[in-house]
CSV table of C-alpha atoms in Angstrom, one decimal:
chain,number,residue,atom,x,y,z
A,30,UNK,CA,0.0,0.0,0.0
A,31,UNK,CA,1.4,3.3,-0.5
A,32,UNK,CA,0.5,6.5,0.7
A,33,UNK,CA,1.0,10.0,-0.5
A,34,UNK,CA,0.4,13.3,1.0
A,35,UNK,CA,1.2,16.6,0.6
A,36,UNK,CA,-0.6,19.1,2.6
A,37,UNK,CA,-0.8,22.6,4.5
A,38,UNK,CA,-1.3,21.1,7.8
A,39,UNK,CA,1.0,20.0,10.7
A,40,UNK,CA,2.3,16.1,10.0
A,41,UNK,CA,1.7,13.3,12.4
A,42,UNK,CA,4.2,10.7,13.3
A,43,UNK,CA,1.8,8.3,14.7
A,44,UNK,CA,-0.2,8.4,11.8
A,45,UNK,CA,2.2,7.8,9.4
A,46,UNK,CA,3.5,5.2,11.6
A,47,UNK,CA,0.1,4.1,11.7
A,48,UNK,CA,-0.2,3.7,8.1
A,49,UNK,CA,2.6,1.7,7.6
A,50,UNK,CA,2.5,-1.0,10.2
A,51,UNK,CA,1.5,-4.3,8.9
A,52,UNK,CA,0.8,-7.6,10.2
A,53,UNK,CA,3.5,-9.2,7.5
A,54,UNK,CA,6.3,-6.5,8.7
A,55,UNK,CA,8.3,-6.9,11.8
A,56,UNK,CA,10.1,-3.5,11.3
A,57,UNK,CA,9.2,-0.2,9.8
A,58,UNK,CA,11.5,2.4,9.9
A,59,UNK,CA,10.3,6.2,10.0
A,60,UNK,CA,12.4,9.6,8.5
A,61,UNK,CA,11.4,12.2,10.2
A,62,UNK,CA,13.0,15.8,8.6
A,63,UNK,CA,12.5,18.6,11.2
A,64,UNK,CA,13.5,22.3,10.1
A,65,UNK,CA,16.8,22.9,11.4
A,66,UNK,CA,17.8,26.4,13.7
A,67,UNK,CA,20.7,27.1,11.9
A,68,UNK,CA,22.3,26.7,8.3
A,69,UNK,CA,25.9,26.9,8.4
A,70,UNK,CA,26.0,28.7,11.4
A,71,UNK,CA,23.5,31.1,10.3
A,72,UNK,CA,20.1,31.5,12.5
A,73,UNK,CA,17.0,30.3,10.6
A,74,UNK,CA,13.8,32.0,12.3
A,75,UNK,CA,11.1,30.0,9.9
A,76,UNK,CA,10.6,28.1,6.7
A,77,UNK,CA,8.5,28.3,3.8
A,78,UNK,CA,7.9,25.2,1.3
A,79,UNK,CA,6.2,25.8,-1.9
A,80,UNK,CA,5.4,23.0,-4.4
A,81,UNK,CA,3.9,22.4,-7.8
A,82,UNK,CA,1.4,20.1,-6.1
A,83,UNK,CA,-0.1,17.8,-8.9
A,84,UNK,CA,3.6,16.5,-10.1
A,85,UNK,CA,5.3,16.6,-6.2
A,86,UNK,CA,2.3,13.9,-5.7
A,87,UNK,CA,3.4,12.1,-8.6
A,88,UNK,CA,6.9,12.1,-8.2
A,89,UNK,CA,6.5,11.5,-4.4
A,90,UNK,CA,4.2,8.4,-5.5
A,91,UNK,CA,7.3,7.2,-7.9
A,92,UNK,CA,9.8,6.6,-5.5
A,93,UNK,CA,7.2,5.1,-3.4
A,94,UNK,CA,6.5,2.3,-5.8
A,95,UNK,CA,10.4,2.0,-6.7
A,96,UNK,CA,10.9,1.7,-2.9
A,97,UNK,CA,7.9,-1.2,-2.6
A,98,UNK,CA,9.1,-2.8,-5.5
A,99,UNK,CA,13.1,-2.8,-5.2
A,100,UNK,CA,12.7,-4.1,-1.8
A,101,UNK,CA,9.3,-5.9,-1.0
A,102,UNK,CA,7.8,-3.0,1.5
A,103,UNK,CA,4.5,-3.9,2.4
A,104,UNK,CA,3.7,0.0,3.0
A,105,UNK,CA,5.2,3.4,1.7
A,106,UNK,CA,4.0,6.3,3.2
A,107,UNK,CA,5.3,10.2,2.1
A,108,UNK,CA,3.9,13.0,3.6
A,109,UNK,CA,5.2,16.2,3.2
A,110,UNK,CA,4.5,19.7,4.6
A,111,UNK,CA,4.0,22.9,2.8
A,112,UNK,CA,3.7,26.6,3.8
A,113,UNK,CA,5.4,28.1,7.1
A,114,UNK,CA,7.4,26.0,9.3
A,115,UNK,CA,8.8,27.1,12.6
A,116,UNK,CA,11.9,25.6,14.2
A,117,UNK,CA,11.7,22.0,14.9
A,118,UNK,CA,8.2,21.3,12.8
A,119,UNK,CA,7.7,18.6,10.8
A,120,UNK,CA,8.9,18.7,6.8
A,121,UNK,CA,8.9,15.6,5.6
A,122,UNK,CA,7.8,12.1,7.1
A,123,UNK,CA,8.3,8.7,5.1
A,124,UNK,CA,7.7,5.2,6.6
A,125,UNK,CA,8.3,2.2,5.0
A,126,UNK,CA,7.4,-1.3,6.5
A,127,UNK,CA,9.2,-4.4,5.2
A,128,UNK,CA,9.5,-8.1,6.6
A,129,UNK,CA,12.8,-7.9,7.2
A,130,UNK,CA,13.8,-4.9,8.8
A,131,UNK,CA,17.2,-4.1,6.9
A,132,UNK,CA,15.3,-3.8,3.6
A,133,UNK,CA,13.3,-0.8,5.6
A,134,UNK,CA,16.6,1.1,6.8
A,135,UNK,CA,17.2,0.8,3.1
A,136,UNK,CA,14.2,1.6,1.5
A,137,UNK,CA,13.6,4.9,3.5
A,138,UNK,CA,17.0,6.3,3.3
A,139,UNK,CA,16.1,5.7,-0.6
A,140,UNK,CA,13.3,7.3,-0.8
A,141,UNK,CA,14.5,10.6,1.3
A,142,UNK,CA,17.5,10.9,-0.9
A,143,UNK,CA,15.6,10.6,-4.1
A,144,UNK,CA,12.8,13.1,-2.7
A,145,UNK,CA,15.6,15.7,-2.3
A,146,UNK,CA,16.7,15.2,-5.9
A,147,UNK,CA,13.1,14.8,-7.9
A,148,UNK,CA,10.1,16.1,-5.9
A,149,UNK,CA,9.3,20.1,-7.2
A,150,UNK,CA,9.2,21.2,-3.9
A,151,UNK,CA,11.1,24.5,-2.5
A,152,UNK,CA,12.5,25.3,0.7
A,153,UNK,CA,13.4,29.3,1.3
A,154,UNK,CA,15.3,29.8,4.2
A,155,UNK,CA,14.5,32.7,6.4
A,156,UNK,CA,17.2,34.6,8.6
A,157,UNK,CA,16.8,37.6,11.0
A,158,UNK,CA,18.5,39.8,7.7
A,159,UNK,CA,17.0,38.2,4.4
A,160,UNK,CA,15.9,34.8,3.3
A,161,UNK,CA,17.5,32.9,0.2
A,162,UNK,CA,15.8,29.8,-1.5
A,163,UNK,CA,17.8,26.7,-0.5
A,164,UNK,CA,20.2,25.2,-3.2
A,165,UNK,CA,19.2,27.6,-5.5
A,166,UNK,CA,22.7,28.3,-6.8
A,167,UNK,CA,26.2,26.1,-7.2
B,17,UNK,CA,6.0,29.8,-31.1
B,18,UNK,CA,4.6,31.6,-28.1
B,19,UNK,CA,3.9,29.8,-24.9
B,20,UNK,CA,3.0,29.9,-21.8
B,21,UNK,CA,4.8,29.1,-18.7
B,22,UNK,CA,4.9,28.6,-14.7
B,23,UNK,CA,7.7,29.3,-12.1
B,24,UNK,CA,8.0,28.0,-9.1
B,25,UNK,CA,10.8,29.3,-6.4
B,26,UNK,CA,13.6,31.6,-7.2
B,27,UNK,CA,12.5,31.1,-10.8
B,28,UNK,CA,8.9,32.8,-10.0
B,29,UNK,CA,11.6,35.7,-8.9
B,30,UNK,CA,13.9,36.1,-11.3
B,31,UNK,CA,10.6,36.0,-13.9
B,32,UNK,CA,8.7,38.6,-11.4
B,33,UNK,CA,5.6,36.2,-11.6
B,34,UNK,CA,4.3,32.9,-11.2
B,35,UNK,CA,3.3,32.9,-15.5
B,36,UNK,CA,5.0,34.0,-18.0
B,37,UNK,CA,4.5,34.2,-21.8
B,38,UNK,CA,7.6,33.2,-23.5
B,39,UNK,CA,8.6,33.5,-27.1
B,40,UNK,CA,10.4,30.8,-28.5
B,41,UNK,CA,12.9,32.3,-31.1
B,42,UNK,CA,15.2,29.4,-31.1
B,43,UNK,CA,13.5,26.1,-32.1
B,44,UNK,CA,10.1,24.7,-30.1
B,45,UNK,CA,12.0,21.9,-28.0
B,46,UNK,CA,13.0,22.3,-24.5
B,47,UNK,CA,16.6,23.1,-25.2
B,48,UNK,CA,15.4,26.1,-26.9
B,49,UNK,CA,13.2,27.2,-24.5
B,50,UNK,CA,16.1,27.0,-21.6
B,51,UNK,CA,18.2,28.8,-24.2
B,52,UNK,CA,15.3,31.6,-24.8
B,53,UNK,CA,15.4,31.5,-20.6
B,54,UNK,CA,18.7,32.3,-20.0
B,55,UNK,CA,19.7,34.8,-23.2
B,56,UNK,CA,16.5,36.7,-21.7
B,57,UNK,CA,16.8,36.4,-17.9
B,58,UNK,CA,20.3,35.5,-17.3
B,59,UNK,CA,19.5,34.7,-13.7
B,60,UNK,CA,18.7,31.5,-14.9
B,61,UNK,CA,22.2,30.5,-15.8
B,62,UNK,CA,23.5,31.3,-12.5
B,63,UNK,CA,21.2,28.5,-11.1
B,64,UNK,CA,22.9,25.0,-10.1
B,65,UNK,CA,20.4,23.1,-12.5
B,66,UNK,CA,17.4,24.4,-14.7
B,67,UNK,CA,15.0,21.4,-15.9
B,68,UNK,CA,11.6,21.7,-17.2
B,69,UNK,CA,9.2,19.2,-16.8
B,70,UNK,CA,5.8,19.6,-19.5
B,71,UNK,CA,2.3,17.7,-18.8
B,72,UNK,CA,3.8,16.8,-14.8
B,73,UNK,CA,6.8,15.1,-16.2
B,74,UNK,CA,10.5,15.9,-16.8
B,75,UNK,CA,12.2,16.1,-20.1
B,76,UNK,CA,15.1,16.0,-21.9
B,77,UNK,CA,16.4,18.7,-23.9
B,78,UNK,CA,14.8,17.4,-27.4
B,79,UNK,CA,11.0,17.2,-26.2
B,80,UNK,CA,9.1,19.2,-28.8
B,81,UNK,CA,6.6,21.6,-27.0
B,82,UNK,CA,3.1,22.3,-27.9
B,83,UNK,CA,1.1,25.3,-27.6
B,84,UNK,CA,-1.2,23.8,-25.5
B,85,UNK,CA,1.0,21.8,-23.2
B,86,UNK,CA,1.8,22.8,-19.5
B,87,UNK,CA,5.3,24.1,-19.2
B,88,UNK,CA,6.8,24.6,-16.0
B,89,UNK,CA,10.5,25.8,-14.7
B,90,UNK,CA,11.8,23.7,-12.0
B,91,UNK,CA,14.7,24.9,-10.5
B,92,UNK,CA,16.8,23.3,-8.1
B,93,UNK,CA,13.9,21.6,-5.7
B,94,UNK,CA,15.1,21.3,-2.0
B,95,UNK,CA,11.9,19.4,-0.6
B,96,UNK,CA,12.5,17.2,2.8
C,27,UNK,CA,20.0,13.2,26.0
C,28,UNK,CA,19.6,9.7,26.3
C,29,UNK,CA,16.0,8.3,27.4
C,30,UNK,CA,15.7,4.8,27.9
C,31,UNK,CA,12.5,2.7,28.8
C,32,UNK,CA,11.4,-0.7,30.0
C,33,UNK,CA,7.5,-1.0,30.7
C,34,UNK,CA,4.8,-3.1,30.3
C,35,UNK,CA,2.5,-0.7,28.7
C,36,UNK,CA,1.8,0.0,24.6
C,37,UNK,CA,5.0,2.3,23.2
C,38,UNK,CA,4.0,5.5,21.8
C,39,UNK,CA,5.8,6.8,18.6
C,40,UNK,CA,4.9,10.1,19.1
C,41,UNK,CA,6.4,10.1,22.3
C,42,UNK,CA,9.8,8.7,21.0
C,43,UNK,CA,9.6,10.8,18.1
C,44,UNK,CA,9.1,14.0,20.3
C,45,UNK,CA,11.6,13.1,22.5
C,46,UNK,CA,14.6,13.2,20.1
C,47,UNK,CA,13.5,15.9,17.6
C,48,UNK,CA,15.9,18.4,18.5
C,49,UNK,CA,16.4,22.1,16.8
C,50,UNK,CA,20.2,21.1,16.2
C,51,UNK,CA,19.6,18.2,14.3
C,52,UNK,CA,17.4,17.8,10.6
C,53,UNK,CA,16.4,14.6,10.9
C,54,UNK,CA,14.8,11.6,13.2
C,55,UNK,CA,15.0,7.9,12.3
C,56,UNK,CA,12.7,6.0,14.2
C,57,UNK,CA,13.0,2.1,13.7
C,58,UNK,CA,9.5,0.6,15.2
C,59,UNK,CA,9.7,-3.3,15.6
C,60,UNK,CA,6.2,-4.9,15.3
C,61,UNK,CA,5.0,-8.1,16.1
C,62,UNK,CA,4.5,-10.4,12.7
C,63,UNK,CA,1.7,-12.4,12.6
C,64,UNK,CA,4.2,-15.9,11.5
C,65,UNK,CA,7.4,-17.1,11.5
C,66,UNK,CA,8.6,-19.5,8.7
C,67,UNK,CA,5.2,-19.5,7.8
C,68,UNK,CA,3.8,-20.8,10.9
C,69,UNK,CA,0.9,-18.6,12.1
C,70,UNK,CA,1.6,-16.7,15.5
C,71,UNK,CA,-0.9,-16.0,18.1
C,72,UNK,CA,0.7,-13.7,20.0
C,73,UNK,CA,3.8,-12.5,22.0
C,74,UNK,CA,5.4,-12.4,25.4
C,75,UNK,CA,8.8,-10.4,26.1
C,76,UNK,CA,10.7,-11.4,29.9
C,77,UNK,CA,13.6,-9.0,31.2
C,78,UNK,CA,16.0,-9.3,33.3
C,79,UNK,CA,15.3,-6.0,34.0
C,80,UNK,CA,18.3,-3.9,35.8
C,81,UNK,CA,20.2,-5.2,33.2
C,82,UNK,CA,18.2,-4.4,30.2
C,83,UNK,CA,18.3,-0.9,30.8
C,84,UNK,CA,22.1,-1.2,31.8
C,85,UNK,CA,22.7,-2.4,28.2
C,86,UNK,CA,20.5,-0.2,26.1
C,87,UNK,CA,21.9,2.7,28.5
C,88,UNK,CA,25.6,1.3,26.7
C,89,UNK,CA,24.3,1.0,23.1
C,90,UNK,CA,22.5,4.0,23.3
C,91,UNK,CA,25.6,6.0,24.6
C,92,UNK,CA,28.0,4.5,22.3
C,93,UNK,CA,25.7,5.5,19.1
C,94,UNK,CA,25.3,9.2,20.9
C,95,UNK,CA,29.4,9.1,20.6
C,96,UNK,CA,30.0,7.5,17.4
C,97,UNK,CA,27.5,9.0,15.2
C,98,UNK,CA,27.4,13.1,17.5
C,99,UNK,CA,23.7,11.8,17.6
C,100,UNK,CA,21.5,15.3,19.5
C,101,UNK,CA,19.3,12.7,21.2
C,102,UNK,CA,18.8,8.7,21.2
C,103,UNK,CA,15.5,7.1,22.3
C,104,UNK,CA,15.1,3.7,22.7
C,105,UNK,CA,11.7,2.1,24.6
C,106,UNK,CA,11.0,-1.2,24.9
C,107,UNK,CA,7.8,-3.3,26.1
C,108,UNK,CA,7.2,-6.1,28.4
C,109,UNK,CA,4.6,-8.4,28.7
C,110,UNK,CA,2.0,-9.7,26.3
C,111,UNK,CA,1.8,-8.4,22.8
C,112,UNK,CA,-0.4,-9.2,20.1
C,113,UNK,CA,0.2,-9.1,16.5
C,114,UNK,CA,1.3,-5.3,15.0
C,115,UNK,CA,1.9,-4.3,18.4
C,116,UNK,CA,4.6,-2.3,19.2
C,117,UNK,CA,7.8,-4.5,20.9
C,118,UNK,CA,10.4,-1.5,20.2
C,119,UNK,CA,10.7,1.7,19.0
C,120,UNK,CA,14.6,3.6,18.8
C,121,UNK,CA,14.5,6.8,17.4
C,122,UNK,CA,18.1,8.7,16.9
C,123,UNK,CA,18.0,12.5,15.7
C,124,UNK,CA,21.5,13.8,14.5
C,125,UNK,CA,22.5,17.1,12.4
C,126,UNK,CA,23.5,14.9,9.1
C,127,UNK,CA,20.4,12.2,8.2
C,128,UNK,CA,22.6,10.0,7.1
C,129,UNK,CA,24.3,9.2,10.9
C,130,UNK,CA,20.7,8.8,12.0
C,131,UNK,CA,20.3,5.9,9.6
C,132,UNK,CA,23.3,4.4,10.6
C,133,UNK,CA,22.8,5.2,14.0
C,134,UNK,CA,19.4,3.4,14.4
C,135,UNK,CA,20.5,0.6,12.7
C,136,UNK,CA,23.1,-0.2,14.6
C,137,UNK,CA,21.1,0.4,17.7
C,138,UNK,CA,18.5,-2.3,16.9
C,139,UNK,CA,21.4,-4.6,15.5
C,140,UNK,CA,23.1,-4.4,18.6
C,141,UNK,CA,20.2,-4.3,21.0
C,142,UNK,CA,18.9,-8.3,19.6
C,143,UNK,CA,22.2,-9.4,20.1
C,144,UNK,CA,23.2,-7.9,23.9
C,145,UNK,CA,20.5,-7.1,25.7
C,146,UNK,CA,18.7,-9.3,28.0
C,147,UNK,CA,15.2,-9.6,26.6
C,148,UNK,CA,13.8,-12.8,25.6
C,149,UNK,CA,10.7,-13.6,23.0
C,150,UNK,CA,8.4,-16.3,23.6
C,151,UNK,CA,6.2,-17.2,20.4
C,152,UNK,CA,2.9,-18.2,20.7
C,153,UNK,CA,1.7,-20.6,18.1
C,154,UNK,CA,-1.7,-22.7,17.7
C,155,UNK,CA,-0.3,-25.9,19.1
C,156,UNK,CA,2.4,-24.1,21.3
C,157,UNK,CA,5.4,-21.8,22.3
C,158,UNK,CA,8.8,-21.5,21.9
C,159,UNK,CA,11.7,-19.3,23.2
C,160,UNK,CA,12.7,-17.3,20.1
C,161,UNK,CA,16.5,-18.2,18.9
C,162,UNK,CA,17.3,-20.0,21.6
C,163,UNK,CA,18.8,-23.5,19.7
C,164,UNK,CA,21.0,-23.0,16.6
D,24,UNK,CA,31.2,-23.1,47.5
D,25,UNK,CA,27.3,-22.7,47.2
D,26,UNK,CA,26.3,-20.1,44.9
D,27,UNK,CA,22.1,-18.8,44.2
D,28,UNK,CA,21.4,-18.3,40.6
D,29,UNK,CA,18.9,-16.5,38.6
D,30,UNK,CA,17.4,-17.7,35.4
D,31,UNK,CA,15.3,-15.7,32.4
D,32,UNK,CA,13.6,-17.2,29.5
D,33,UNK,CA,14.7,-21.1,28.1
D,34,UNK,CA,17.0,-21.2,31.3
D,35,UNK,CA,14.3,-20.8,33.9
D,36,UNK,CA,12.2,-23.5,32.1
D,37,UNK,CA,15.2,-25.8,32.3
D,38,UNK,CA,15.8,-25.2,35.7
D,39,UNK,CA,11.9,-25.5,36.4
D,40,UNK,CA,12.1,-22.0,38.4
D,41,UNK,CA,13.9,-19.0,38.2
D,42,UNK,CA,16.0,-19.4,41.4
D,43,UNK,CA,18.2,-22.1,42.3
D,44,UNK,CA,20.9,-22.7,44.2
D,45,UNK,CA,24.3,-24.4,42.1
D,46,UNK,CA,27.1,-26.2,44.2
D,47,UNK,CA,30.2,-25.4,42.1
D,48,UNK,CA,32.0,-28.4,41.8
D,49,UNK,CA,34.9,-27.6,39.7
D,50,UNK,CA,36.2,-24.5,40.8
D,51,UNK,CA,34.6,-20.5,41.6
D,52,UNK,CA,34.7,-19.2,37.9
D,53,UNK,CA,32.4,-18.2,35.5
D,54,UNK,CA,33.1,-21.4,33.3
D,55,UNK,CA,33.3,-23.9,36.3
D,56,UNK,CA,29.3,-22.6,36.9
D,57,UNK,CA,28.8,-23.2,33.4
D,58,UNK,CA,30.4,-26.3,32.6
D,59,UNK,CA,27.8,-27.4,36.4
D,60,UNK,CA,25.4,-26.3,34.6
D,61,UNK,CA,25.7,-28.2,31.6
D,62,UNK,CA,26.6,-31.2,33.3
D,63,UNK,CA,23.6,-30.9,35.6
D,64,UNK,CA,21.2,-29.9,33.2
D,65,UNK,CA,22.2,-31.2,29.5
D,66,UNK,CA,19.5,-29.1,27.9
D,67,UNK,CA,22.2,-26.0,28.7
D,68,UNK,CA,24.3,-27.9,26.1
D,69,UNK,CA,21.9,-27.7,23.1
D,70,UNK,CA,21.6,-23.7,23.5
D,71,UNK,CA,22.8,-21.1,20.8
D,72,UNK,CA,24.9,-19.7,23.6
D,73,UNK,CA,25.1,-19.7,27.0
D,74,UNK,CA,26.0,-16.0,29.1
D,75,UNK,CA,26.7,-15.4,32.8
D,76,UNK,CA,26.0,-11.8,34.4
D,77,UNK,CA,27.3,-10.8,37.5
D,78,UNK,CA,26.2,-8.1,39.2
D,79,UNK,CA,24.0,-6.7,36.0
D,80,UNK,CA,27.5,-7.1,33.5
D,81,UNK,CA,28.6,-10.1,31.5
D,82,UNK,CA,31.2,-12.1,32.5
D,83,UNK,CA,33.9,-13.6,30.4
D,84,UNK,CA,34.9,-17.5,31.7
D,85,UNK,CA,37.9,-16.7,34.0
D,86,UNK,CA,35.9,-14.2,36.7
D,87,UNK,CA,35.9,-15.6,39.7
D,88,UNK,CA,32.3,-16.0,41.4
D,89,UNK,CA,32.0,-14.7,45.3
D,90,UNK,CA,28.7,-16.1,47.1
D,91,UNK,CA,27.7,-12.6,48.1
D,92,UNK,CA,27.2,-11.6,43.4
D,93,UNK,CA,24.3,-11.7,41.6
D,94,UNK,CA,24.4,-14.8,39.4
D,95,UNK,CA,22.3,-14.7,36.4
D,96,UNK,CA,21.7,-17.1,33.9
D,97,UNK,CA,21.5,-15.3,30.0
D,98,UNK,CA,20.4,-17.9,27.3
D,99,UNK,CA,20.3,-16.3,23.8
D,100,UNK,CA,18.6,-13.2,23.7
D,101,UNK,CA,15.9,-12.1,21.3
D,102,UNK,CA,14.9,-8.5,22.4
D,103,UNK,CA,13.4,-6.0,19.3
C-alpha cells in the first residue's frame, strides 16, 4: 500500500507510523526531517515550502512504488509539509514497513535521498536579515 | 512559437511572476526554450540546474513543446 | 539526552519521536519493531517479552551512549515493552536524531542490531499448538 | 562453594524455576558454573549460547564468582 500526501497542515508521526504497520512487517523504519535552527551557522527564524502540487504527488508516488518494489515494502508512506514552518516542525515524514527490517533502513533512506533530488518542492530559508531559496545556486 | 509558462521558487523571482509568456525564437524543443530562458533572464544560468518538466513530467532537452502543453521551470527543488 | 525505557504498557511513537526531535539536528529515524503475525510461515498468536530488567536498561543505556558518541547523535531514544503483545503491536521503537540524516540511519541501525544481540530480553512465540523461546537453539 | 542463581527465558524452564541454588563443583569461575550447569542440566548444552551476568555485567569465563554476586543465567537473547 502506498501513501502519499502533501498538505498545508501539521504532520503526524503516529499516523504515518500508523499507516505503515502491517501484520506481514516486523520493522518499519520512520524519516522524520525537522527544520533545522541554523544553516551553516546562520540563524533560521522559519521556513516556507512551496510546491507544484499535482507533479510533487506524482513524483512523491514514484519513488514510493520503486521503494515497494526494489525491496518488497508492504507500505510506503510520504507525507510532506508545505507553507510556514517554525523551528523543529515537521517537513517531511516517510515510513516504509518491510518483513525484514534491513530492507526498511534501506528503503527509507532511498526514498529521502531521491525526494531531495526529484520532488518540485522548494524550501526558502528565512534569517533575521533576508531569506534565500535553498540550493538555489552552485 | 509563443507559450506559456509557470515558475515556481527563485525562478517565480527572477521571472517577477508565477506565468509567463515566453517567445520561442530558437526552435520549439525544451533546449530552446532553456536557451530563450537564460539569453532573456540571465539569472537562470547562474542556477545549479534548470530542468523543465511539461504535462507533470521531466524532459530531456529534445522534447518538442506544444502550444497547449503545461510548461513549468523547475529549478533546483530542495523538498525534505 | 539519552532516554531509555522498559515498561509493560503500549509504546508511543509520538512520544519517542518528540523526544529526540531536536532544533540542532534535521532529521529523526525512528526504527519501530512490530509483532508479525508468522514465523517460517507458521501462524503466530501472540507475544510475550521477559527482562532481566536492571540489566536491560544497563545495556540499552551502553548502546544507546556509544551510538550518541559514534554518530554526535543530539538525542537517542530507545523504549521497549514487556509483557503480552499481540500481532502489529509495538515491541520496540529507537528513534536517533542527529545534524546529518545519514548518521541517524546508521545510527538506528546499529542500535537495533546491537540491542537483539546484547540485551537481556527474551521472546516467547505463541503458536496454535504451542510456544517456543525465540532463537534460543541453533 | 554454594552459589544462588537466577534464570530468564529457556533457562528458567530448564531449571523449572527462576531461582536455584548451584554447588560449584569444579572450581569459583564463570566457566566452572557453566560447565555445572551443563553437566547438571544437559539441555544447557543444546543452547545457541550460554551468558553469565554478575552483578547486572557479562562475565567472560575466567571471573571468579563470590557467594555474596548476583548470578544470572542469560540464554540467547531475542529482544526488538
Amino acid at each position: 500500500m502506498i501513501n502519499i500526501e502533501l498538505k498545508d497542515e501539521p504532520l503526524s508521526v503516529e499516523e504515518c507510523n500508523d499507516l505503515a504497520v502491517s501484520p506481514t512487517a516486523g520493522g518499519t523504519v520512520v524519516f522524520v526531517g525537522t527544520v533545522r535552527d541554523q544553516t551553516k551557522g546562520k540563524k533560521v527564524t522559519h521556513l516556507e515550502f512551496e510546491a507544484y502540487k499535482p507533479m510533487a504527488i506524482s513524483e512523491m508516488r514514484k519513488i514510493a512504488e520503486q521503494a515497494a518494489e526494489k525491496w518488497q515494502a508492504a507500505h510506503v508512506v510520504i507525507h510532506h509539509r508545505v507553507g510556514k514552518l517554525d523551528i523543529t516542525d515537521i517537513a517531511v515524514i516517510i515510513a516504509v514497513a518491510t518483513p525484514h527490517r534491513k530492507a526498511a533502513f534501506e528503503a527509507c533512506e532511498y526514498c529521502i535521498d531521491t525526494l531531495k533530488e526529484t520532488v518540485p518542492i522548494w524550501k526558502k530559508e528565512f534569517f533575521e536579515d533576508g531569506a534565500v531559496w535553498v540550493a538555489a545556486h552552485p | 512559437m509563443k507559450i506559456n509558462i509557470l515558475a515556481f521558487g527563485i525562478a517565480k523571482d527572477i521571472l517577477d511572476g508565477q506565468t509567463k509568456e515566453i517567445e520561442l525564437s530558437h526552435g520549439n524543443d525544451v533546449k530552446s526554450l532553456k536557451q530563450t530562458l537564460c539569453d532573456t533572464f540571465p539569472e537562470f544560468s547562474k542556477l545549479r540546474s534548470l530542468s523543465i518538466a511539461v504535462n507533470e513530467e521531466y524532459r530531456n532537452d529534445d522534447y518538442e513543446l506544444k502550444e497547449s502543453d503545461e510548461v513549468v521551470i523547475i529549478p533546483p527543488v530542495s523538498g525534505g
